[in-house]
Every structure is written in C-alpha cells, then in structure tokens.
CSV table of C-alpha atoms in Angstrom, one decimal:
chain,number,residue,atom,x,y,z
N,1,MET,CA,-4.7,-19.6,-3.2
N,2,ASN,CA,-1.4,-17.9,-3.5
N,3,SER,CA,0.6,-16.4,-0.8
N,4,ASN,CA,-1.6,-12.9,-1.3
N,5,GLY,CA,-4.7,-14.6,-0.9
N,6,TRP,CA,-7.5,-16.0,-3.0
N,7,ARG,CA,-7.9,-13.9,-6.6
N,8,LEU,CA,-11.8,-13.0,-7.1
N,9,ALA,CA,-11.7,-11.0,-10.1
N,10,SER,CA,-9.5,-8.7,-12.4
N,11,VAL,CA,-10.3,-5.3,-13.3
N,12,LYS,CA,-8.9,-4.4,-16.7
N,13,GLY,CA,-5.8,-6.5,-16.0
N,14,THR,CA,-5.3,-5.8,-12.3
N,15,PRO,CA,-6.3,-9.0,-10.1
N,16,ILE,CA,-8.1,-8.4,-6.8
N,17,THR,CA,-7.5,-10.7,-4.2
N,18,ILE,CA,-8.7,-11.4,-0.6
N,19,HIS,CA,-6.5,-12.3,2.2
N,20,PRO,CA,-7.4,-14.8,5.0
N,21,THR,CA,-7.2,-11.6,7.6
N,22,ALA,CA,-9.9,-10.2,6.0
N,23,ALA,CA,-12.2,-12.8,7.9
N,24,VAL,CA,-11.4,-10.5,11.2
N,25,LEU,CA,-12.8,-7.6,9.4
N,26,ALA,CA,-15.7,-9.7,8.0
N,27,LEU,CA,-16.9,-11.0,11.4
N,28,LEU,CA,-16.3,-7.4,13.2
N,29,PHE,CA,-18.8,-5.4,10.9
N,30,ALA,CA,-21.0,-8.9,10.7
N,31,TYR,CA,-21.4,-8.6,14.7
N,32,SER,CA,-21.9,-4.6,14.4
N,33,TRP,CA,-24.3,-5.0,11.9
N,34,ALA,CA,-26.4,-8.3,13.3
N,35,GLN,CA,-26.7,-6.3,17.1
N,36,THR,CA,-28.0,-2.9,15.3
N,37,ARG,CA,-31.1,-5.1,14.0
N,38,SER,CA,-31.3,-8.1,16.5
N,39,GLU,CA,-34.4,-6.4,18.1
N,40,ARG,CA,-36.3,-7.0,14.9
N,41,GLY,CA,-35.6,-10.8,15.0
N,42,ILE,CA,-32.6,-13.4,14.2
N,43,GLY,CA,-33.8,-13.5,10.4
N,44,GLU,CA,-32.9,-9.8,10.1
N,45,ALA,CA,-30.0,-9.6,12.5
N,46,TRP,CA,-28.6,-12.6,10.2
N,47,LEU,CA,-29.4,-10.4,7.1
N,48,ALA,CA,-28.1,-7.4,8.2
N,49,GLY,CA,-24.9,-9.1,9.4
N,50,LEU,CA,-24.4,-10.1,5.7
N,51,ALA,CA,-25.4,-6.9,4.5
N,52,GLY,CA,-22.4,-5.5,6.5
N,53,VAL,CA,-20.1,-8.1,5.4
N,54,VAL,CA,-20.6,-7.2,1.9
N,55,CYS,CA,-20.8,-3.5,2.7
N,56,ILE,CA,-17.6,-3.2,4.1
N,57,PHE,CA,-15.8,-5.1,1.3
N,58,VAL,CA,-17.4,-3.1,-1.4
N,59,ILE,CA,-16.6,0.3,0.0
N,60,ILE,CA,-13.1,-0.7,0.6
N,61,LEU,CA,-12.8,-1.8,-3.0
N,62,VAL,CA,-14.3,0.9,-4.6
N,63,HIS,CA,-11.8,3.3,-2.4
N,64,GLU,CA,-8.6,0.9,-3.7
N,65,LEU,CA,-10.3,1.1,-7.5
N,66,GLY,CA,-10.1,5.3,-7.2
N,67,HIS,CA,-6.5,4.8,-6.5
N,68,VAL,CA,-6.0,2.7,-9.6
N,69,GLY,CA,-8.1,4.8,-11.8
N,70,ALA,CA,-6.4,8.0,-10.7
N,71,ALA,CA,-2.5,6.3,-11.1
N,72,ARG,CA,-3.9,4.9,-14.7
N,73,LEU,CA,-4.3,8.9,-15.6
N,74,PHE,CA,-0.6,9.1,-14.8
N,75,GLY,CA,0.5,5.9,-16.9
N,76,VAL,CA,1.2,4.1,-13.6
N,77,HIS,CA,-0.4,0.7,-13.6
N,78,THR,CA,-1.1,-1.5,-10.6
N,79,THR,CA,0.2,-4.9,-10.0
N,80,GLU,CA,-2.7,-5.8,-7.5
N,81,VAL,CA,-5.5,-4.9,-5.2
N,82,SER,CA,-5.6,-6.9,-2.2
N,83,LEU,CA,-8.4,-7.1,0.7
N,84,TYR,CA,-7.0,-8.0,4.3
N,85,GLY,CA,-7.5,-7.5,7.7
N,86,LEU,CA,-6.9,-4.1,7.9
N,87,GLY,CA,-8.7,-2.7,4.9
N,88,GLY,CA,-7.1,-2.6,1.3
N,89,LEU,CA,-3.8,-1.9,-0.5
N,90,SER,CA,-3.1,-1.0,-4.1
N,91,GLN,CA,0.4,-2.4,-5.2
N,92,LEU,CA,1.5,0.1,-7.3
N,93,GLU,CA,4.0,-1.1,-9.8
N,94,GLU,CA,6.1,2.3,-9.9
N,95,GLU,CA,6.1,5.5,-7.7
N,96,PRO,CA,3.9,8.4,-9.4
N,97,PRO,CA,6.2,10.3,-11.3
N,98,THR,CA,5.2,13.7,-10.4
N,99,ALA,CA,4.4,15.3,-7.1
N,100,LEU,CA,0.8,16.2,-8.8
N,101,ALA,CA,0.4,12.6,-9.6
N,102,GLU,CA,0.8,11.6,-5.8
N,103,VAL,CA,-1.6,14.0,-4.7
N,104,VAL,CA,-4.3,13.1,-7.0
N,105,ILE,CA,-3.5,9.0,-6.8
N,106,SER,CA,-3.5,9.7,-2.8
N,107,ALA,CA,-6.8,11.9,-2.9
N,108,ALA,CA,-8.7,9.8,-5.2
N,109,GLY,CA,-9.8,6.8,-2.7
N,110,PRO,CA,-11.3,9.0,-0.2
N,111,LEU,CA,-13.0,11.3,-2.6
N,112,VAL,CA,-14.5,8.0,-4.2
N,113,ASN,CA,-16.0,7.8,-0.7
N,114,LEU,CA,-17.2,11.1,0.0
N,115,ALA,CA,-18.7,11.1,-3.3
N,116,LEU,CA,-20.6,7.7,-2.3
N,117,ALA,CA,-21.6,9.4,1.2
N,118,SER,CA,-23.3,12.2,-1.0
N,119,VAL,CA,-25.1,9.9,-2.7
N,120,GLY,CA,-26.5,8.5,0.1
N,121,LEU,CA,-27.3,11.7,2.0
N,122,LEU,CA,-29.3,12.2,-1.2
N,123,VAL,CA,-31.3,9.0,-1.2
N,124,ALA,CA,-32.0,8.6,2.7
N,125,PRO,CA,-34.6,10.5,4.5
N,126,VAL,CA,-32.8,13.5,5.9
N,127,ASN,CA,-34.2,12.8,9.4
N,128,HIS,CA,-32.0,9.4,9.6
N,129,TRP,CA,-28.9,11.2,9.0
N,130,PHE,CA,-29.0,13.1,12.3
N,131,ASN,CA,-28.8,9.4,14.4
N,132,PRO,CA,-26.8,7.5,11.6
N,133,PHE,CA,-25.2,5.2,14.2
N,134,PHE,CA,-28.7,4.3,16.1
N,135,LEU,CA,-30.9,2.8,13.3
N,136,THR,CA,-33.2,0.4,15.3
N,137,GLY,CA,-36.4,2.7,14.4
N,138,ILE,CA,-36.3,2.8,10.5
N,139,GLY,CA,-37.1,0.3,7.5
N,140,PHE,CA,-34.5,-1.9,6.4
N,141,PHE,CA,-33.7,-0.1,3.4
N,142,ASP,CA,-33.2,3.0,5.0
N,143,PHE,CA,-30.9,1.2,7.2
N,144,LEU,CA,-28.6,0.0,4.5
N,145,VAL,CA,-28.7,3.3,2.9
N,146,VAL,CA,-27.7,5.6,5.9
N,147,SER,CA,-25.0,2.8,6.9
N,148,PHE,CA,-23.5,3.0,4.0
N,149,ALA,CA,-23.3,6.3,3.3
N,150,SER,CA,-22.2,6.7,6.9
N,151,MET,CA,-19.3,4.3,6.8
N,152,ASN,CA,-18.1,6.0,3.3
N,153,LEU,CA,-17.9,8.8,5.1
N,154,LEU,CA,-16.2,7.9,8.0
N,155,LEU,CA,-13.7,6.2,5.7
N,156,GLY,CA,-13.1,9.2,3.3
N,157,ILE,CA,-12.7,11.3,6.4
N,158,PHE,CA,-10.1,9.2,8.2
N,159,ASN,CA,-8.3,8.7,5.1
N,160,LEU,CA,-7.8,11.9,5.0
N,161,LEU,CA,-5.6,12.8,8.0
N,162,PRO,CA,-2.4,14.0,7.2
N,163,GLY,CA,-0.3,11.1,8.1
N,164,PRO,CA,1.2,7.6,6.7
N,165,PRO,CA,0.1,4.9,5.8
N,166,LEU,CA,-3.3,6.7,5.5
N,167,ASP,CA,-4.2,8.6,1.9
N,168,GLY,CA,-3.7,11.8,3.5
N,169,GLY,CA,-0.1,11.0,4.2
N,170,GLY,CA,0.5,10.6,0.2
N,171,ILE,CA,-1.2,13.6,0.0
N,172,MET,CA,1.2,15.5,2.5
N,173,ARG,CA,4.2,13.9,0.7
N,174,GLY,CA,3.3,15.0,-2.4
N,175,LEU,CA,2.4,18.3,-1.5
N,176,GLY,CA,5.8,18.8,0.5
N,177,TRP,CA,7.4,17.1,-2.9
N,178,MET,CA,5.8,20.0,-5.1
N,179,VAL,CA,6.8,22.9,-2.2
N,180,THR,CA,10.5,21.7,-2.0
N,181,ARG,CA,10.8,20.0,-5.2
N,182,ASP,CA,12.3,17.2,-3.4
N,183,GLN,CA,10.9,13.8,-3.0
N,184,GLN,CA,12.8,12.9,0.2
N,185,ARG,CA,11.8,16.2,1.9
N,186,GLY,CA,8.3,15.6,0.8
N,187,ARG,CA,8.1,12.0,2.5
N,188,SER,CA,9.8,14.1,5.8
N,189,VAL,CA,7.0,16.4,5.9
N,190,SER,CA,4.5,13.6,5.9
N,191,ALA,CA,6.2,11.6,8.2
N,192,ILE,CA,6.3,14.8,10.6
N,193,THR,CA,2.4,15.7,10.2
N,194,GLY,CA,2.0,12.0,10.7
N,195,LEU,CA,3.7,12.2,14.1
N,196,ILE,CA,1.4,15.6,14.9
N,197,CYS,CA,-1.8,13.4,14.2
N,198,THR,CA,-0.8,10.5,16.2
N,199,ALA,CA,0.1,12.7,19.4
N,200,GLY,CA,-3.4,14.3,18.5
N,201,LEU,CA,-5.3,11.0,18.3
N,202,ILE,CA,-3.4,9.9,21.8
N,203,TYR,CA,-4.8,13.1,23.6
N,204,LEU,CA,-8.1,12.7,22.1
N,205,ALA,CA,-8.4,9.2,23.2
N,206,PHE,CA,-8.1,10.2,27.2
N,207,THR,CA,-10.4,13.0,27.2
N,208,PRO,CA,-14.1,13.1,27.8
N,209,PHE,CA,-14.6,13.2,23.7
N,210,ALA,CA,-13.2,9.6,23.5
N,211,GLN,CA,-16.1,7.7,25.8
N,212,ASP,CA,-16.5,4.7,24.0
N,213,ASN,CA,-13.9,5.1,21.0
N,214,PHE,CA,-11.1,5.1,23.5
N,215,LEU,CA,-9.5,1.5,21.9
N,216,ILE,CA,-10.4,2.8,18.4
N,217,LEU,CA,-8.4,5.8,19.1
N,218,LEU,CA,-5.6,4.4,20.5
N,219,TYR,CA,-5.7,1.7,17.4
N,220,ALA,CA,-5.7,4.6,14.7
N,221,ALA,CA,-2.7,6.3,16.6
N,222,ALA,CA,-0.6,3.0,16.6
N,223,ILE,CA,-1.2,2.5,13.0
N,224,MET,CA,-0.5,6.0,11.9
N,225,GLY,CA,2.7,6.1,14.6
N,226,LEU,CA,4.3,2.8,13.0
N,227,GLY,CA,3.7,4.4,9.6
N,228,ALA,CA,5.3,7.8,10.2
N,229,TYR,CA,8.2,6.2,11.9
N,230,SER,CA,8.6,4.2,8.7
N,231,TYR,CA,8.3,6.9,6.8
N,232,LEU,CA,10.4,8.7,8.9
N,233,ARG,CA,13.2,6.3,8.5
N,234,GLN,CA,12.7,6.1,4.5
N,235,SER,CA,13.5,9.9,4.5
N,236,GLN,CA,16.3,9.8,6.3
N,237,THR,CA,17.8,6.8,3.8
N,238,PRO,CA,20.6,8.5,1.7
N,239,GLU,CA,21.0,8.0,-1.9
N,240,SER,CA,24.2,9.3,-2.1
N,241,SER,CA,27.2,6.9,-1.3
N,242,SER,CA,28.8,6.7,2.2
N,243,ALA,CA,32.2,5.2,3.8
N,244,SER,CA,30.0,2.2,5.0
N,245,ASP,CA,27.4,1.4,2.1
N,246,ASP,CA,29.9,2.0,-0.9
N,247,GLN,CA,28.7,-1.4,-2.6
N,248,ILE,CA,24.8,-0.6,-2.0
N,249,HIS,CA,25.3,2.8,-3.7
N,250,LEU,CA,26.7,1.2,-6.7
N,251,VAL,CA,23.8,-1.0,-6.9
N,252,LEU,CA,21.4,1.6,-6.6
N,253,ILE,CA,23.5,3.4,-9.4
N,254,ASP,CA,23.6,0.4,-11.9
N,255,ALA,CA,19.7,-0.2,-10.9
N,256,GLN,CA,18.7,3.5,-11.8
N,257,ALA,CA,20.3,2.9,-15.0
N,258,ILE,CA,18.5,-0.4,-15.8
N,259,ALA,CA,15.2,1.1,-15.0
N,260,SER,CA,15.7,4.0,-16.7
N,261,GLN,CA,16.6,1.6,-20.1
N,262,LEU,CA,13.5,-0.6,-19.0
N,263,GLY,CA,11.5,3.0,-19.4
N,264,SER,CA,10.6,2.8,-15.8
N,265,HIS,CA,10.1,6.0,-13.8
N,266,SER,CA,11.3,4.2,-10.6
N,267,VAL,CA,13.6,1.6,-9.4
N,268,GLY,CA,11.8,-1.7,-7.7
N,269,SER,CA,13.0,-4.9,-6.7
N,270,ILE,CA,13.6,-6.3,-10.1
N,271,HIS,CA,16.1,-3.6,-10.8
N,272,LEU,CA,18.0,-4.3,-7.9
N,273,LEU,CA,18.2,-7.7,-8.6
N,274,LEU,CA,19.4,-6.9,-12.3
N,275,ALA,CA,21.8,-4.9,-10.8
N,276,LEU,CA,23.2,-7.3,-8.9
N,277,LEU,CA,23.4,-10.0,-11.7
N,278,ASN,CA,25.0,-7.0,-13.6
N,279,LYS,CA,28.5,-8.0,-11.7
N,280,PRO,CA,29.6,-11.5,-13.2
N,281,GLU,CA,32.7,-11.6,-11.3
N,282,THR,CA,31.1,-11.7,-8.0
N,283,PRO,CA,30.6,-15.2,-6.4
N,284,LEU,CA,26.6,-14.4,-5.9
N,285,VAL,CA,26.5,-14.1,-9.7
N,286,SER,CA,28.1,-17.3,-10.3
N,287,LEU,CA,25.7,-19.0,-7.7
N,288,LEU,CA,22.6,-18.0,-9.1
N,289,ALA,CA,23.6,-18.6,-12.5
N,290,ALA,CA,24.1,-22.3,-11.6
N,291,HIS,CA,20.3,-22.4,-10.4
N,292,GLY,CA,19.3,-20.8,-13.9
N,293,VAL,CA,19.3,-17.1,-13.0
N,294,THR,CA,21.3,-15.0,-15.3
N,295,TYR,CA,21.3,-11.4,-16.4
N,296,THR,CA,19.8,-12.3,-19.6
N,297,ALA,CA,16.9,-14.3,-17.9
N,298,VAL,CA,16.0,-12.3,-15.7
N,299,GLU,CA,16.2,-9.0,-18.0
N,300,ALA,CA,14.0,-10.8,-20.7
N,301,VAL,CA,10.8,-11.7,-18.0
N,302,ALA,CA,11.3,-8.0,-16.7
N,303,ARG,CA,11.2,-6.4,-20.3
N,304,SER,CA,8.2,-8.8,-21.0
N,305,ASN,CA,6.6,-7.2,-17.4
N,306,HIS,CA,6.8,-3.9,-18.7
N,307,ALA,CA,6.1,-4.3,-22.2
N,308,SER,CA,2.6,-2.3,-21.7
N,309,ILE,CA,4.7,0.7,-19.9
N,310,ALA,CA,7.3,0.9,-22.3
N,311,SER,CA,4.7,1.3,-25.4
N,312,SER,CA,3.1,4.3,-23.6
N,313,GLN,CA,6.5,5.8,-22.3
N,314,PRO,CA,9.7,7.2,-24.0
N,315,ALA,CA,12.8,4.5,-23.7
N,316,ASN,CA,14.7,6.7,-21.7
N,317,PRO,CA,12.4,8.5,-19.2
N,318,PRO,CA,13.8,12.1,-18.7
N,319,GLY,CA,15.9,12.5,-15.3
N,320,THR,CA,16.9,9.9,-12.8
N,321,PRO,CA,14.0,7.5,-11.9
N,322,LEU,CA,13.3,7.9,-8.5
N,323,VAL,CA,13.5,5.0,-5.7
N,324,SER,CA,10.2,3.2,-4.7
N,325,MET,CA,9.2,2.8,-1.3
N,326,GLY,CA,9.9,-1.2,-1.3
N,327,ALA,CA,13.2,-0.4,-2.9
N,328,ARG,CA,14.0,2.1,-0.2
N,329,THR,CA,12.6,-0.5,2.5
N,330,ILE,CA,15.5,-3.1,0.7
N,331,LEU,CA,18.2,-0.7,0.4
N,332,THR,CA,17.5,0.3,4.3
N,333,ASP,CA,17.5,-3.5,5.6
N,334,ALA,CA,20.6,-4.3,3.2
N,335,GLN,CA,22.5,-1.3,5.2
N,336,VAL,CA,21.5,-2.9,8.8
N,337,SER,CA,22.9,-6.1,7.9
N,338,ASN,CA,26.4,-4.5,6.6
N,339,LEU,CA,26.8,-7.7,3.8
N,340,GLY,CA,26.5,-4.9,0.6
N,341,GLY,CA,25.5,-6.7,-2.2
N,342,LEU,CA,24.7,-10.2,-0.8
N,343,GLY,CA,22.5,-8.0,1.7
N,344,VAL,CA,20.5,-6.4,-1.0
N,345,PHE,CA,20.0,-10.0,-2.4
N,346,LEU,CA,19.2,-11.1,1.1
N,347,ALA,CA,16.5,-8.5,1.5
N,348,LEU,CA,14.8,-8.7,-1.5
N,349,PRO,CA,10.9,-9.6,-0.5
N,350,GLU,CA,9.4,-13.2,-1.8
N,351,GLN,CA,6.1,-11.0,-2.6
N,352,SER,CA,7.8,-8.5,-5.3
N,353,GLU,CA,8.5,-8.4,-8.7
N,354,ALA,CA,11.9,-10.0,-8.3
N,355,GLY,CA,10.5,-13.0,-6.6
N,356,THR,CA,7.7,-13.4,-9.1
N,357,THR,CA,10.4,-13.2,-11.9
N,358,LEU,CA,12.1,-15.9,-10.4
N,359,ASP,CA,9.1,-18.1,-9.7
N,360,ARG,CA,8.6,-17.7,-13.8
N,361,LEU,CA,12.5,-18.6,-14.4
N,362,GLY,CA,11.6,-21.9,-12.2
N,363,ALA,CA,13.3,-20.6,-9.4
N,364,SER,CA,12.6,-19.7,-5.3
N,365,LEU,CA,13.6,-16.6,-4.2
N,366,SER,CA,13.4,-17.9,-0.6
N,367,ASN,CA,15.4,-21.1,-1.4
N,368,LEU,CA,18.1,-18.9,-3.2
N,369,GLN,CA,18.5,-16.5,-0.5
N,370,THR,CA,18.9,-19.7,2.1
N,371,LEU,CA,21.9,-21.0,-0.1
N,372,ALA,CA,23.3,-18.0,-0.2
N,373,ARG,CA,22.9,-16.8,3.5
N,374,ASN,CA,24.2,-20.3,4.4
N,375,THR,CA,27.2,-20.0,1.6
N,376,PHE,CA,28.5,-16.7,2.3
N,377,SER,CA,26.9,-15.1,5.3
N,378,PRO,CA,30.2,-14.8,8.3
C-alpha cells in the first residue's frame, strides 16, 4: 500500500486506488442495506450488506471514469482515480484547457450516474420506483436494481448542485469562465453559487422537509461551504506581482515558461520545483544539489512523465499556461509563510508530481523540506 491506498487496477494507464478511509463508507452502506433486508433473515441481510458495499464503489468508480473519459477527449490525462471515505477523486494531470472542457469534464460524472439510473428505471417494475427506500416487500433482484438506480439518481442530482467541490461547482466555474472569458472570475462565480447553496442547505436542514435528514443536510452544507470558501480564496490569489510577493511571482513566471516548454497547458507542482531549481545562485538550490536534486535531473524525469502529452500537443501551447488548483494552493500557502521561494518549496505537497519525481531520483521531499526548514527558516 502506498500513501494513497491500495492499488486495485489500472484503466488505460490510470491507476485506481482505494484508501483505508473507504472502510467507513463501506460499513455505512453495508449496515444500511442489511437493515433493509433484515426481516427476510440473516442470510439475506448479509447478502444485501455485501451488495451495498459493491454497489456504492461501482457507482463511484463509474462516476469517476466518466470524468476520466471526458478529460481524455480534451487531451487531459488523469494521474490517479482514488476511492476514499467521502467518495471518489479523479486527479487530473493538468487543468482543462478551455471553459468548454471544464464544463464537459465536470458534467460527465453525474451524467453517467443519471444514465445508469435511467436504465434501472427501464429494468425495474415501475411500481417499485414510487417507493425506492422501503424495499422490504420485493424480491432480491428487484431490490438490487431499484437500489442501484436510486443511488445513481441521488448521486447524480447531488453532484449537480452548483458549488465546489461538487461537479456542479466545476460546471459553474466553466460557465463563468465562458461568459467572462476569465478563469479567475469563473472560479469566483462558482464560489458564490456554492455559498448560496450552502445557505440553502442549512435552511432546509431546519425545515419540516428535512425530517430525518437533518444531519445529512448539515454534512452536505459543511462540505460545500468549505469547498466554496477554498474556491473563493483561490480566486482572490493574485497572479500579478505585489510588493510583498515579488519572489513568489518570479517563481510563477519561470514556472509558466517551463510548463510551456514541456508542452503543458497548466502549471503544476513539478513546474514550480523546476522554477526554484532554475536559480543556481540561491542557497536552497545548493542544498538540493548536494542531495542529487538538480534542474537537469528533475527536468529529465519531468519530460519523461509528459512524453505522452507532448506527443499529442504542440511543443509550445498557445498562450500562457494556466495555473492549476494545486499550484494555486501552493502559492497561497507560500504567501502566508512570507518565506518567498523557500516558502514555495516548503509548501510542495509530498503527494504531488514534484514529490513523485523526487522519489524517482532517490530523494524524499519531506526530508528535504525538513532540512531546508531547519537550515534557512528564521
């Protein structure tokens, strides 16, 4: 098991992993489904519990593969699909290149779920669809079909709510980007609609409509509220220089140039690392070089990682590469630390392309960060 979990399989080069926290989700659905069939005996209850576990992970997986397939249509590759306690996550190698790509990739997952729900509606007896959550009076096959379809329907509709981190938030970001022709403003639009949805969910939680769903609605509001706040913070991250962030801005400019040279449409952690290593006169670069981490070595690994992308894209994509959400978070954390380029290095996540690249060079990002922090931090 790696730090992201156990690797289950690979789909066209994209690894699928499952994190230990997924056990919480598995137990939740196993218990829920087992209770639904408990009146028919312990054997069928156990069978239903097992079916619930398989069902939820199949639904999440096909949802994420919908994103992966749509991303490939626009030349965006996925580094990993993870199943964990809150559902699933498709980690894109770079941000969607256009607003349309953002909308299509975001919408693909929920649309797959709604399509599967439609198939279930056609297969299951129609009368059972009017009572999908109280299924004790029907046969086991009908129970499986209706439950599977109902879960797809709920997941599809819920993910279309227009706020991050749900797919509806990505759709709103793309639409905002499309209308304003500005990716930052698109992110702001998504953040605002997410905050509105958060307020709506909190309001619903305290109405008679909620009934037994009070905690679920508050949980959903918390997830969306945190996602909207994160988007709002990222949308306010300046991409132009300021008096207090000149070093970070120069790192970003170099990273954008390096990303363009590597044929990438967006700046990621590896490009920020290369930008830091592109200044041989700094003490940080000397420290990293002493441990075998040089610009040449990292660039060679980066070019190897991006070979499949570079073969299908021009060497220098038109326009300035966009800044990925991951890179924005790194730059924001670096701004908070007030450590300039050193802050950028210390903010690099271990579970990132930069961390993976250093692993391939026989170096540990966390160990190097600790050494740099002890050596240079005030």
